[in-house]
PDB file of C-alpha atoms and ligand atoms in Angstrom:
ATOM      1  CA  UNK A1011      82.653 109.917  82.983  1.00  0.00           C
ATOM      2  CA  UNK A1012      85.176 106.704  83.726  1.00  0.00           C
ATOM      3  CA  UNK A1013      82.854 106.093  86.744  1.00  0.00           C
ATOM      4  CA  UNK A1014      82.393 102.112  85.973  1.00  0.00           C
ATOM      5  CA  UNK A1015      86.361 101.900  86.451  1.00  0.00           C
ATOM      6  CA  UNK A1016      86.266 103.937  89.611  1.00  0.00           C
ATOM      7  CA  UNK A1017      83.617 101.866  90.959  1.00  0.00           C
ATOM      8  CA  UNK A1018      85.370  98.814  89.966  1.00  0.00           C
ATOM      9  CA  UNK A1019      88.212  99.943  91.618  1.00  0.00           C
ATOM     10  CA  UNK A1020      87.049 100.902  94.866  1.00  0.00           C
ATOM     11  CA  UNK A1021      85.389  97.953  95.349  1.00  0.00           C
ATOM     12  CA  UNK A1022      88.320  95.510  94.108  1.00  0.00           C
ATOM     13  CA  UNK A1023      90.318  97.612  96.761  1.00  0.00           C
ATOM     14  CA  UNK A1024      87.670  96.976  99.597  1.00  0.00           C
ATOM     15  CA  UNK A1025      87.018  93.592  98.668  1.00  0.00           C
ATOM     16  CA  UNK A1026      91.215  92.985  99.270  1.00  0.00           C
ATOM     17  CA  UNK A1027      91.013  95.128 102.686  1.00  0.00           C
ATOM     18  CA  UNK A1028      88.201  92.972 103.792  1.00  0.00           C
ATOM     19  CA  UNK A1029      89.868  89.804 103.281  1.00  0.00           C
ATOM     20  CA  UNK A1030      93.388  90.840 104.780  1.00  0.00           C
ATOM     21  CA  UNK A1031      90.965  92.260 107.347  1.00  0.00           C
ATOM     22  CA  UNK A1032      89.105  88.819 108.378  1.00  0.00           C
ATOM     23  CA  UNK A1033      92.543  86.531 107.986  1.00  0.00           C
ATOM     24  CA  UNK A1034      93.996  89.136 110.659  1.00  0.00           C
ATOM     25  CA  UNK A1035      90.741  88.807 112.603  1.00  0.00           C
ATOM     26  CA  UNK A1036      90.512  92.768 113.770  1.00  0.00           C
ATOM     27  CA  UNK A1037      88.743  95.637 111.845  1.00  0.00           C
ATOM     28  CA  UNK A1038      90.266  98.005 108.998  1.00  0.00           C
ATOM     29  CA  UNK A1039      89.307 101.465 108.000  1.00  0.00           C
ATOM     30  CA  UNK A1040      90.428 102.605 104.344  1.00  0.00           C
ATOM     31  CA  UNK A1041      91.674 106.244 104.511  1.00  0.00           C
ATOM     32  CA  UNK A1042      91.670 107.372 100.383  1.00  0.00           C
ATOM     33  CA  UNK A1043      94.616 109.548 100.022  1.00  0.00           C
ATOM     34  CA  UNK A1044      93.490 112.349  97.692  1.00  0.00           C
ATOM     35  CA  UNK A1045      96.625 114.532  97.223  1.00  0.00           C
ATOM     36  CA  UNK A1046      97.537 116.043  94.090  1.00  0.00           C
ATOM     37  CA  UNK A1047      93.726 114.936  93.243  1.00  0.00           C
ATOM     38  CA  UNK A1048      90.469 117.043  92.071  1.00  0.00           C
ATOM     39  CA  UNK A1049      87.445 117.392  93.893  1.00  0.00           C
ATOM     40  CA  UNK A1050      85.775 116.002  91.299  1.00  0.00           C
ATOM     41  CA  UNK A1051      87.750 112.950  92.523  1.00  0.00           C
ATOM     42  CA  UNK A1052      86.743 112.556  95.934  1.00  0.00           C
ATOM     43  CA  UNK A1053      83.280 113.059  94.624  1.00  0.00           C
ATOM     44  CA  UNK A1054      83.370 110.066  92.790  1.00  0.00           C
ATOM     45  CA  UNK A1055      84.429 107.996  95.642  1.00  0.00           C
ATOM     46  CA  UNK A1056      81.745 109.666  97.921  1.00  0.00           C
ATOM     47  CA  UNK A1057      79.368 108.076  95.701  1.00  0.00           C
ATOM     48  CA  UNK A1058      80.360 105.152  96.368  1.00  0.00           C
ATOM     49  CA  UNK A1059      79.959 105.414 100.019  1.00  0.00           C
ATOM     50  CA  UNK A1060      83.935 106.587 100.831  1.00  0.00           C
ATOM     51  CA  UNK A1061      83.793 109.594 103.449  1.00  0.00           C
ATOM     52  CA  UNK A1062      87.454 109.598 105.252  1.00  0.00           C
ATOM     53  CA  UNK A1063      90.011 111.266 102.765  1.00  0.00           C
ATOM     54  CA  UNK A1064      93.410 112.241 103.792  1.00  0.00           C
ATOM     55  CA  UNK A1065      95.582 114.863 102.271  1.00  0.00           C
ATOM     56  CA  UNK A1066      98.964 115.898 102.995  1.00  0.00           C
ATOM     57  CA  UNK A1067      99.184 119.960 102.134  1.00  0.00           C
ATOM     58  CA  UNK A1068      97.029 121.935 104.789  1.00  0.00           C
ATOM     59  CA  UNK A1069      96.409 124.288 101.599  1.00  0.00           C
ATOM     60  CA  UNK A1070      95.679 122.090  99.193  1.00  0.00           C
ATOM     61  CA  UNK A1071      93.139 120.555 101.602  1.00  0.00           C
ATOM     62  CA  UNK A1072      91.156 123.553 102.712  1.00  0.00           C
ATOM     63  CA  UNK A1073      90.501 124.351  99.084  1.00  0.00           C
ATOM     64  CA  UNK A1074      89.194 120.928  98.510  1.00  0.00           C
ATOM     65  CA  UNK A1075      87.071 121.370 101.755  1.00  0.00           C
ATOM     66  CA  UNK A1076      85.459 124.381 100.864  1.00  0.00           C
ATOM     67  CA  UNK A1077      84.327 123.061  97.253  1.00  0.00           C
ATOM     68  CA  UNK A1078      83.282 119.942  99.047  1.00  0.00           C
ATOM     69  CA  UNK A1079      81.457 122.124 102.466  1.00  0.00           C
ATOM     70  CA  UNK A1080      77.937 120.675 101.291  1.00  0.00           C
ATOM     71  CA  UNK A1081      79.225 116.538 102.011  1.00  0.00           C
ATOM     72  CA  UNK A1082      80.357 115.364 105.548  1.00  0.00           C
ATOM     73  CA  UNK A1083      83.459 113.856 105.457  1.00  0.00           C
ATOM     74  CA  UNK A1084      86.033 112.919 107.605  1.00  0.00           C
ATOM     75  CA  UNK A1085      89.558 114.684 106.485  1.00  0.00           C
ATOM     76  CA  UNK A1086      92.797 113.474 107.754  1.00  0.00           C
ATOM     77  CA  UNK A1087      96.351 115.756 107.445  1.00  0.00           C
ATOM     78  CA  UNK A1088      98.774 113.095 106.988  1.00  0.00           C
ATOM     79  CA  UNK A1089     101.700 115.230 106.096  1.00  0.00           C
ATOM     80  CA  UNK A1090     104.596 116.620 108.075  1.00  0.00           C
ATOM     81  CA  UNK A1091     102.927 119.917 110.092  1.00  0.00           C
ATOM     82  CA  UNK A1092     104.766 123.366 110.493  1.00  0.00           C
ATOM     83  CA  UNK A1093     104.229 125.154 113.397  1.00  0.00           C
ATOM     84  CA  UNK A1094     102.183 128.028 111.699  1.00  0.00           C
ATOM     85  CA  UNK A1095      99.494 125.737 110.477  1.00  0.00           C
ATOM     86  CA  UNK A1096      98.503 124.362 113.887  1.00  0.00           C
ATOM     87  CA  UNK A1097      95.569 126.527 113.664  1.00  0.00           C
ATOM     88  CA  UNK A1098      94.056 125.719 110.140  1.00  0.00           C
ATOM     89  CA  UNK A1099      94.661 122.033 111.483  1.00  0.00           C
ATOM     90  CA  UNK A1100      92.597 122.412 114.439  1.00  0.00           C
ATOM     91  CA  UNK A1101      89.894 124.380 112.866  1.00  0.00           C
ATOM     92  CA  UNK A1102      89.291 122.413 109.972  1.00  0.00           C
ATOM     93  CA  UNK A1103      90.541 118.416 110.147  1.00  0.00           C
ATOM     94  CA  UNK A1104      88.907 115.841 111.988  1.00  0.00           C
ATOM     95  CA  UNK A1105      92.510 113.892 112.339  1.00  0.00           C
ATOM     96  CA  UNK A1106      96.053 114.844 112.705  1.00  0.00           C
ATOM     97  CA  UNK A1107      97.847 111.504 111.470  1.00  0.00           C
ATOM     98  CA  UNK A1108     101.426 113.346 111.966  1.00  0.00           C
ATOM     99  CA  UNK A1109     102.330 114.740 115.126  1.00  0.00           C
ATOM    100  CA  UNK A1110     105.941 114.343 115.708  1.00  0.00           C
ATOM    101  CA  UNK A1111     107.044 117.138 118.142  1.00  0.00           C
ATOM    102  CA  UNK A1112     105.826 118.608 121.420  1.00  0.00           C
ATOM    103  CA  UNK A1113     105.608 122.052 120.142  1.00  0.00           C
ATOM    104  CA  UNK A1114     102.395 121.019 118.233  1.00  0.00           C
ATOM    105  CA  UNK A1115     100.394 119.892 121.396  1.00  0.00           C
ATOM    106  CA  UNK A1116      99.444 123.329 122.766  1.00  0.00           C
ATOM    107  CA  UNK A1117      98.479 125.417 119.787  1.00  0.00           C
ATOM    108  CA  UNK A1118      96.287 122.661 118.547  1.00  0.00           C
ATOM    109  CA  UNK A1119      94.834 122.374 122.075  1.00  0.00           C
ATOM    110  CA  UNK A1120      94.038 125.971 122.088  1.00  0.00           C
ATOM    111  CA  UNK A1121      92.999 126.585 118.526  1.00  0.00           C
ATOM    112  CA  UNK A1122      90.432 123.612 118.456  1.00  0.00           C
ATOM    113  CA  UNK A1123      86.869 124.906 118.188  1.00  0.00           C
ATOM    114  CA  UNK A1124      84.766 124.361 121.364  1.00  0.00           C
ATOM    115  CA  UNK A1125      81.716 123.726 118.864  1.00  0.00           C
ATOM    116  CA  UNK A1126      83.774 120.690 117.497  1.00  0.00           C
ATOM    117  CA  UNK A1127      84.523 117.123 118.943  1.00  0.00           C
ATOM    118  CA  UNK A1128      88.516 117.108 120.048  1.00  0.00           C
ATOM    119  CA  UNK A1129      91.117 116.527 117.244  1.00  0.00           C
ATOM    120  CA  UNK A1130      91.978 113.126 116.769  1.00  0.00           C
ATOM    121  CA  UNK A1131      95.834 112.409 116.891  1.00  0.00           C
ATOM    122  CA  UNK A1132      97.915 110.114 115.901  1.00  0.00           C
ATOM    123  CA  UNK A1133     101.637 110.072 116.672  1.00  0.00           C
ATOM    124  CA  UNK A1134     103.725 109.423 113.919  1.00  0.00           C
ATOM    125  CA  UNK A1135     106.914 107.394 114.524  1.00  0.00           C
ATOM    126  CA  UNK A1136     110.115 107.378 112.282  1.00  0.00           C
ATOM    127  CA  UNK A1137     110.504 103.658 112.409  1.00  0.00           C
ATOM    128  CA  UNK A1138     113.322 103.422 110.208  1.00  0.00           C
ATOM    129  CA  UNK A1139     114.914 106.317 111.673  1.00  0.00           C
ATOM    130  CA  UNK A1140     115.532 107.944 108.146  1.00  0.00           C
ATOM    131  CA  UNK A1141     116.937 111.109 108.530  1.00  0.00           C
ATOM    132  CA  UNK A1142     115.035 112.849 105.415  1.00  0.00           C
ATOM    133  CA  UNK A1143     111.611 111.774 107.316  1.00  0.00           C
ATOM    134  CA  UNK A1144     109.111 113.250 109.797  1.00  0.00           C
ATOM    135  CA  UNK A1145     108.080 111.388 112.461  1.00  0.00           C
ATOM    136  CA  UNK A1146     109.336 111.146 116.139  1.00  0.00           C
ATOM    137  CA  UNK A1147     111.964 108.841 117.760  1.00  0.00           C
ATOM    138  CA  UNK A1148     110.045 105.439 119.210  1.00  0.00           C
ATOM    139  CA  UNK A1149     111.886 106.744 122.703  1.00  0.00           C
ATOM    140  CA  UNK A1150     109.771 109.962 122.546  1.00  0.00           C
ATOM    141  CA  UNK A1151     106.006 108.247 122.508  1.00  0.00           C
ATOM    142  CA  UNK A1152     105.188 108.113 126.341  1.00  0.00           C
ATOM    143  CA  UNK A1153     105.950 111.639 126.622  1.00  0.00           C
ATOM    144  CA  UNK A1154     103.826 112.745 123.849  1.00  0.00           C
ATOM    145  CA  UNK A1155     101.503 110.650 124.937  1.00  0.00           C
ATOM    146  CA  UNK A1156     100.822 111.997 128.253  1.00  0.00           C
ATOM    147  CA  UNK A1157     100.988 115.436 126.775  1.00  0.00           C
ATOM    148  CA  UNK A1158      98.039 114.748 124.274  1.00  0.00           C
ATOM    149  CA  UNK A1159      96.204 112.956 126.779  1.00  0.00           C
ATOM    150  CA  UNK A1160      96.456 115.780 128.976  1.00  0.00           C
ATOM    151  CA  UNK A1161      95.184 118.107 126.355  1.00  0.00           C
ATOM    152  CA  UNK A1162      91.238 117.955 126.833  1.00  0.00           C
ATOM    153  CA  UNK A1163      90.578 119.336 123.141  1.00  0.00           C
ATOM    154  CA  UNK A1164      92.547 116.808 121.621  1.00  0.00           C
ATOM    155  CA  UNK A1165      91.669 112.620 121.401  1.00  0.00           C
ATOM    156  CA  UNK A1166      94.952 110.253 121.488  1.00  0.00           C
ATOM    157  CA  UNK A1167      94.116 107.328 119.004  1.00  0.00           C
ATOM    158  CA  UNK A1168      97.352 105.920 118.255  1.00  0.00           C
ATOM    159  CA  UNK A1169     100.451 105.511 116.182  1.00  0.00           C
ATOM    160  CA  UNK A1170     101.301 106.414 112.320  1.00  0.00           C
ATOM    161  CA  UNK A1171     104.079 105.550 110.303  1.00  0.00           C
ATOM    162  CA  UNK A1172     105.799 105.363 106.968  1.00  0.00           C
ATOM    163  CA  UNK A1173     108.281 102.551 107.231  1.00  0.00           C
ATOM    164  CA  UNK A1174     110.969 102.936 104.501  1.00  0.00           C
ATOM    165  CA  UNK A1175     110.234 101.409 100.587  1.00  0.00           C
ATOM    166  CA  UNK A1176     112.540  98.418 101.292  1.00  0.00           C
ATOM    167  CA  UNK A1177     112.335  95.935  98.319  1.00  0.00           C
ATOM    168  CA  UNK A1178     112.916  93.104 100.822  1.00  0.00           C
ATOM    169  CA  UNK A1179     109.304  92.485 102.049  1.00  0.00           C
ATOM    170  CA  UNK A1180     110.889  90.841 105.087  1.00  0.00           C
ATOM    171  CA  UNK A1181     112.442  94.807 106.172  1.00  0.00           C
ATOM    172  CA  UNK A1182     109.011  96.458 106.009  1.00  0.00           C
ATOM    173  CA  UNK A1183     107.688  93.310 107.948  1.00  0.00           C
ATOM    174  CA  UNK A1184     110.328  94.167 110.813  1.00  0.00           C
ATOM    175  CA  UNK A1185     109.398  97.660 110.854  1.00  0.00           C
ATOM    176  CA  UNK A1186     105.610  96.780 110.865  1.00  0.00           C
ATOM    177  CA  UNK A1187     106.457  94.534 114.033  1.00  0.00           C
ATOM    178  CA  UNK A1188     108.114  96.911 115.574  1.00  0.00           C
ATOM    179  CA  UNK A1189     105.361  99.162 115.181  1.00  0.00           C
ATOM    180  CA  UNK A1190     102.905  96.959 116.659  1.00  0.00           C
ATOM    181  CA  UNK A1191     105.397  96.559 119.761  1.00  0.00           C
ATOM    182  CA  UNK A1192     104.871 100.097 120.155  1.00  0.00           C
ATOM    183  CA  UNK A1193     101.295 100.119 119.898  1.00  0.00           C
ATOM    184  CA  UNK A1194     101.263  97.164 122.526  1.00  0.00           C
ATOM    185  CA  UNK A1195     103.240  99.131 124.978  1.00  0.00           C
ATOM    186  CA  UNK A1196     101.029 102.572 124.458  1.00  0.00           C
ATOM    187  CA  UNK A1197      98.244 100.346 125.198  1.00  0.00           C
ATOM    188  CA  UNK A1198      99.628  99.811 128.567  1.00  0.00           C
ATOM    189  CA  UNK A1199      99.249 103.261 129.786  1.00  0.00           C
ATOM    190  CA  UNK A1200      96.630 104.731 127.049  1.00  0.00           C
ATOM    191  CA  UNK A1201      94.109 101.204 127.132  1.00  0.00           C
ATOM    192  CA  UNK A1202      91.643 103.381 124.661  1.00  0.00           C
ATOM    193  CA  UNK A1203      94.069 104.051 121.664  1.00  0.00           C
ATOM    194  CA  UNK A1204      92.718 101.931 118.911  1.00  0.00           C
ATOM    195  CA  UNK A1205      94.332 102.905 115.573  1.00  0.00           C
ATOM    196  CA  UNK A1206      97.373 101.801 114.014  1.00  0.00           C
ATOM    197  CA  UNK A1207      97.886 103.579 110.964  1.00  0.00           C
ATOM    198  CA  UNK A1208     100.065 101.705 108.402  1.00  0.00           C
ATOM    199  CA  UNK A1209     100.225 100.194 104.785  1.00  0.00           C
ATOM    200  CA  UNK A1210      99.793 102.457 101.747  1.00  0.00           C
ATOM    201  CA  UNK A1211      98.748 101.051  98.288  1.00  0.00           C
ATOM    202  CA  UNK A1212     101.927  98.704  97.350  1.00  0.00           C
ATOM    203  CA  UNK A1213     101.675  96.922 100.576  1.00  0.00           C
ATOM    204  CA  UNK A1214      98.427  97.446 102.842  1.00  0.00           C
ATOM    205  CA  UNK A1215      97.494  93.858 102.948  1.00  0.00           C
ATOM    206  CA  UNK A1216     101.017  93.225 104.647  1.00  0.00           C
ATOM    207  CA  UNK A1217     100.013  95.761 107.007  1.00  0.00           C
ATOM    208  CA  UNK A1218      96.820  94.138 107.912  1.00  0.00           C
ATOM    209  CA  UNK A1219      98.834  91.171 108.502  1.00  0.00           C
ATOM    210  CA  UNK A1220     100.973  92.998 111.107  1.00  0.00           C
ATOM    211  CA  UNK A1221      98.200  94.976 112.921  1.00  0.00           C
ATOM    212  CA  UNK A1222      97.558  97.754 110.820  1.00  0.00           C
ATOM    213  CA  UNK A1223      93.372  99.403 111.751  1.00  0.00           C
ATOM    214  CA  UNK A1224      94.109 101.701 109.158  1.00  0.00           C
ATOM    215  CA  UNK A1225      95.554 101.813 105.950  1.00  0.00           C
ATOM    216  CA  UNK A1226      96.442 105.217 103.844  1.00  0.00           C
ATOM    217  CA  UNK A1227      95.532 104.252  99.801  1.00  0.00           C
ATOM    218  CA  UNK A1228      96.329 106.725  97.161  1.00  0.00           C
ATOM    219  CA  UNK A1229      97.649 105.291  93.833  1.00  0.00           C
ATOM    220  CA  UNK A1230      96.025 102.128  93.556  1.00  0.00           C
ATOM    221  CA  UNK A1231      92.655 104.035  93.968  1.00  0.00           C
ATOM    222  CA  UNK A1232      92.981 107.574  92.224  1.00  0.00           C
ATOM    223  CA  UNK A1233      95.482 106.353  89.662  1.00  0.00           C
ATOM    224  CA  UNK A1234      99.492 107.115  89.921  1.00  0.00           C
ATOM    225  CA  UNK A1235     100.005 111.087  90.840  1.00  0.00           C
ATOM    226  CA  UNK A1236     101.612 112.955  88.121  1.00  0.00           C
TER     227      UNK A1236
HETATM  228  C1  PLP B1398     100.720 109.482  99.691  1.00  0.00           C
HETATM  229  C2  PLP B1398     100.573 109.148 100.628  1.00  0.00           C
HETATM  230  C3  PLP B1398     100.126 108.000 101.169  1.00  0.00           C
HETATM  231  C4  PLP B1398      99.394 107.058 100.108  1.00  0.00           C
HETATM  232  O1  PLP B1398     100.599 106.120  99.141  1.00  0.00           O
HETATM  233  P1  PLP B1398     100.065 105.372  97.369  1.00  0.00           P
HETATM  234  O2  PLP B1398     101.291 104.764  97.540  1.00  0.00           O
HETATM  235  O3  PLP B1398      99.718 106.367  96.675  1.00  0.00           O
HETATM  236  O4  PLP B1398      99.200 104.566  98.587  1.00  0.00           O
HETATM  237  C5  PLP B1398     100.017 107.548 102.144  1.00  0.00           C
HETATM  238  N1  PLP B1398     100.404 107.848 103.348  1.00  0.00           N
HETATM  239  C6  PLP B1398     101.253 108.964 103.020  1.00  0.00           C
HETATM  240  C7  PLP B1398     101.826 109.699 104.537  1.00  0.00           C
HETATM  241  C8  PLP B1398     101.378 109.747 102.180  1.00  0.00           C
HETATM  242  O5  PLP B1398     102.093 110.915 102.284  1.00  0.00           O
END
């Protein structure tokens, strides 16, 4: 069934995260990025104790959520959100990590059901100013944060970024340092924010050392995507 392999990979990854977190002196949450992977692969990780999963595409996530509805999982949308999917996200996710424009805030707040806790929200920042990537300009963070905080059905939790895959680790480190500074600045006006989502399969240890409290790991956990 391949389960021993999955279990070995999972425990090894958790251990590497724990070591990095201890060295950095703060707690770190692992988000398992399950995009393109079937519900069966998610089940295997759930059996090992993993409960938080990240998906990039709303429709794909909803299909898996239906297949796995008997399990109490925590779902994060980490891919770009189109306005016409805001209602699906408000009704079916626990976290939105990719909020990057004001237009999304009112519909998310309006559609979040009263029966659910507020939707946890991270502001996605385009830290390397890449034209092709989603995320807001750093200057927009205060305005977005204000509007999210004023929305009773949303809970502002922090910041997220996908730094450019610089081959040079120092350039990545610079991007992480900028994110850490933006996070500190955000805390001055919103002291309860607690989540800095940075780092993927190939650089999560560096991200943790630079302050990440949540790492989003896909291929190092599930194998490379087709
Ligand atoms: C795919 C993806 C990840 C995981 O990437 P890996 O390199 O497979 O670990 C993390 N964050 C986002 C936003 C992604 O789209």
